[in-house]
């Protein structure tokens, strides 16, 4: 709420913050969903804008564990690459809120949890955005899918849950 009032009342604060994308990322991180909607409704904001941490607004919402904000950002235009990176982030967090976020990304988006990120995609991403793939992708030795990450860390039930949710979504689209 304080962030919203600073944004609305102080145009100099908006300038010092680096523009609406920095405020957008902070709002997503803090789960200020109605404020995020207001920001994304402005022509200068983008649901795919990358900040100085190499995060998209969706990444920030995942990091904050805010399910409703994640769903909003996806529905307001987060691209499939942003969704894929956010799904990886949610799967590496492994908390209950992060699992709910991962399910929301699969339900609202178009990301297959069994699919690995291609080396071509990884080579175009800042390493900071995928820390768990940094060594593997630079050595080109191993590139786990989100489901692989969960299984390796002992969360096979969550991996199966994500794959089942994706399969259910694909089957519903076929009808």
C-alpha positions as CSV (number, residue, x, y, z in Angstrom):
1,X,0.0,0.0,0.0
2,X,2.8,2.4,0.8
3,X,4.4,1.5,-2.5
4,X,1.2,2.4,-4.3
5,X,0.9,5.7,-2.6
6,X,4.5,6.6,-3.4
7,X,3.9,5.7,-7.0
8,X,0.7,7.8,-7.3
9,X,1.9,10.8,-5.3
10,X,5.5,11.2,-6.3
11,X,6.6,11.3,-10.0
12,X,10.2,11.8,-8.9
13,X,10.1,8.5,-7.0
14,X,8.9,6.8,-10.2
15,X,11.9,8.3,-12.0
16,X,14.4,7.4,-9.3
17,X,13.1,3.8,-9.2
18,X,14.0,3.2,-12.8
19,X,10.5,3.4,-14.2
20,X,7.4,1.4,-14.0
21,X,9.1,-1.9,-14.5
22,X,11.0,-1.6,-11.3
23,X,7.9,-0.6,-9.4
24,X,6.1,-3.5,-11.2
25,X,8.7,-6.0,-10.0
26,X,8.4,-4.7,-6.4
27,X,4.7,-4.9,-6.5
28,X,4.8,-8.5,-7.9
29,X,7.3,-9.5,-5.2
30,X,5.1,-8.1,-2.5
31,X,1.8,-9.5,-3.9
32,X,0.1,-6.2,-4.5
33,X,-2.2,-7.8,-7.1
34,X,-4.6,-4.9,-7.7
35,X,-1.6,-2.5,-8.0
36,X,0.1,-4.9,-10.5
37,X,-3.0,-4.8,-12.6
38,X,-3.1,-1.0,-12.6
39,X,0.6,-1.0,-13.6
40,X,0.1,-3.6,-16.4
41,X,-2.8,-1.6,-17.7
42,X,-0.5,1.3,-18.5
43,X,1.0,1.4,-22.0
44,X,4.6,1.6,-20.8
45,X,4.5,-1.6,-18.7
46,X,5.1,-5.1,-19.9
47,X,4.5,-8.4,-18.3
48,X,7.8,-9.6,-19.9
49,X,10.1,-6.7,-18.8
50,X,13.3,-8.0,-17.3
51,X,14.8,-6.0,-14.3
52,X,18.3,-5.6,-13.1
53,X,18.1,-9.0,-11.3
54,X,17.3,-10.7,-14.6
55,X,13.8,-11.3,-13.4
56,X,10.4,-10.9,-15.1
57,X,7.4,-9.7,-13.1
58,X,6.3,-13.3,-13.0
59,X,9.6,-14.4,-11.5
60,X,9.2,-11.7,-8.8
61,X,5.7,-12.9,-8.0
62,X,6.9,-16.6,-7.8
63,X,9.8,-15.5,-5.6
64,X,7.3,-13.8,-3.3
65,X,5.0,-16.8,-3.4
66,X,2.0,-14.9,-4.5
67,X,-0.4,-17.2,-6.4
68,X,-3.0,-14.6,-7.4
69,X,-0.4,-12.1,-8.6
70,X,1.2,-14.9,-10.7
71,X,-2.1,-15.8,-12.3
72,X,-2.7,-12.1,-13.1
73,X,0.7,-11.6,-14.7
74,X,0.2,-14.7,-16.9
75,X,-3.3,-13.6,-17.9
76,X,-2.0,-10.1,-18.7
77,X,0.7,-11.3,-21.2
78,X,3.6,-13.1,-19.6
79,X,5.2,-14.9,-22.5
80,X,6.0,-18.6,-22.6
81,X,9.7,-18.0,-21.8
82,X,8.8,-16.0,-18.7
83,X,6.4,-18.8,-17.7
84,X,9.1,-21.5,-18.2
85,X,11.7,-19.6,-16.1
86,X,9.1,-19.0,-13.4
87,X,8.1,-22.7,-13.4
88,X,11.7,-23.6,-12.9
89,X,12.0,-21.1,-10.0
90,X,8.9,-22.5,-8.4
91,X,10.1,-26.1,-8.7
92,X,13.5,-25.3,-7.2
93,X,11.8,-23.6,-4.2
94,X,9.9,-26.7,-3.3
95,X,7.6,-25.0,-0.7
96,X,3.9,-25.7,-0.6
97,X,3.1,-22.1,-1.9
98,X,5.6,-22.6,-4.7
99,X,4.0,-25.9,-5.7
100,X,0.6,-24.1,-5.9
101,X,2.3,-21.4,-8.0
102,X,3.8,-24.1,-10.3
103,X,0.3,-25.6,-10.8
104,X,-1.1,-22.2,-11.6
105,X,1.6,-21.5,-14.2
106,X,0.7,-24.8,-15.9
107,X,-3.1,-24.2,-15.6
108,X,-3.0,-20.6,-16.9
109,X,0.0,-20.8,-19.2
110,X,1.5,-23.0,-21.9
111,X,4.4,-24.7,-20.2
112,X,5.1,-28.5,-20.2
113,X,6.7,-29.5,-16.9
114,X,8.4,-32.5,-18.6
115,X,10.1,-30.5,-21.3
116,X,13.7,-29.4,-20.8
117,X,14.9,-25.9,-21.8
118,X,16.8,-26.1,-25.0
119,X,20.5,-25.1,-25.0
120,X,19.6,-22.4,-27.5
121,X,17.1,-20.8,-25.0
122,X,19.5,-21.3,-22.0
123,X,22.3,-19.5,-24.0
124,X,20.1,-16.4,-24.4
125,X,19.1,-16.2,-20.7
126,X,21.1,-14.4,-18.1
127,X,22.7,-17.1,-15.9
128,X,21.3,-15.3,-12.8
129,X,17.8,-16.2,-14.0
130,X,18.5,-19.9,-13.9
131,X,21.1,-20.4,-11.1
132,X,20.3,-24.2,-10.8
133,X,21.2,-24.6,-14.5
134,X,24.3,-22.4,-14.5
135,X,26.9,-25.1,-14.4
136,X,24.9,-27.7,-16.3
137,X,24.1,-25.4,-19.1
138,X,27.5,-23.9,-19.5
139,X,29.0,-27.4,-19.6
140,X,26.1,-28.6,-21.7
141,X,26.1,-31.8,-19.6
142,X,22.7,-31.9,-18.0
143,X,19.6,-29.9,-18.5
144,X,16.7,-31.1,-16.2
145,X,13.1,-30.4,-16.7
146,X,11.0,-28.9,-13.8
147,X,9.6,-32.4,-13.2
148,X,13.2,-33.8,-13.1
149,X,14.2,-31.3,-10.5
150,X,11.4,-32.2,-8.3
151,X,12.0,-36.0,-8.7
152,X,15.7,-35.6,-8.0
153,X,15.0,-33.7,-4.8
154,X,12.6,-36.4,-3.5
155,X,9.3,-34.8,-4.6
156,X,8.1,-37.3,-7.1
157,X,4.5,-36.8,-6.0
158,X,4.7,-33.1,-6.9
159,X,6.3,-33.9,-10.2
160,X,3.6,-36.4,-11.1
161,X,1.0,-33.8,-10.0
162,X,2.4,-31.2,-12.3
163,X,2.6,-33.6,-15.3
164,X,-1.0,-34.8,-14.6
165,X,-2.2,-31.2,-14.5
166,X,-0.5,-30.5,-17.8
167,X,-2.0,-33.7,-19.4
168,X,-5.4,-32.8,-18.1
169,X,-5.1,-29.3,-19.7
170,X,-3.9,-30.7,-23.0
171,X,-6.8,-33.2,-23.1
172,X,-9.3,-30.4,-22.3
173,X,-8.0,-28.4,-25.2
174,X,-8.5,-31.4,-27.6
175,X,-12.2,-31.6,-26.7
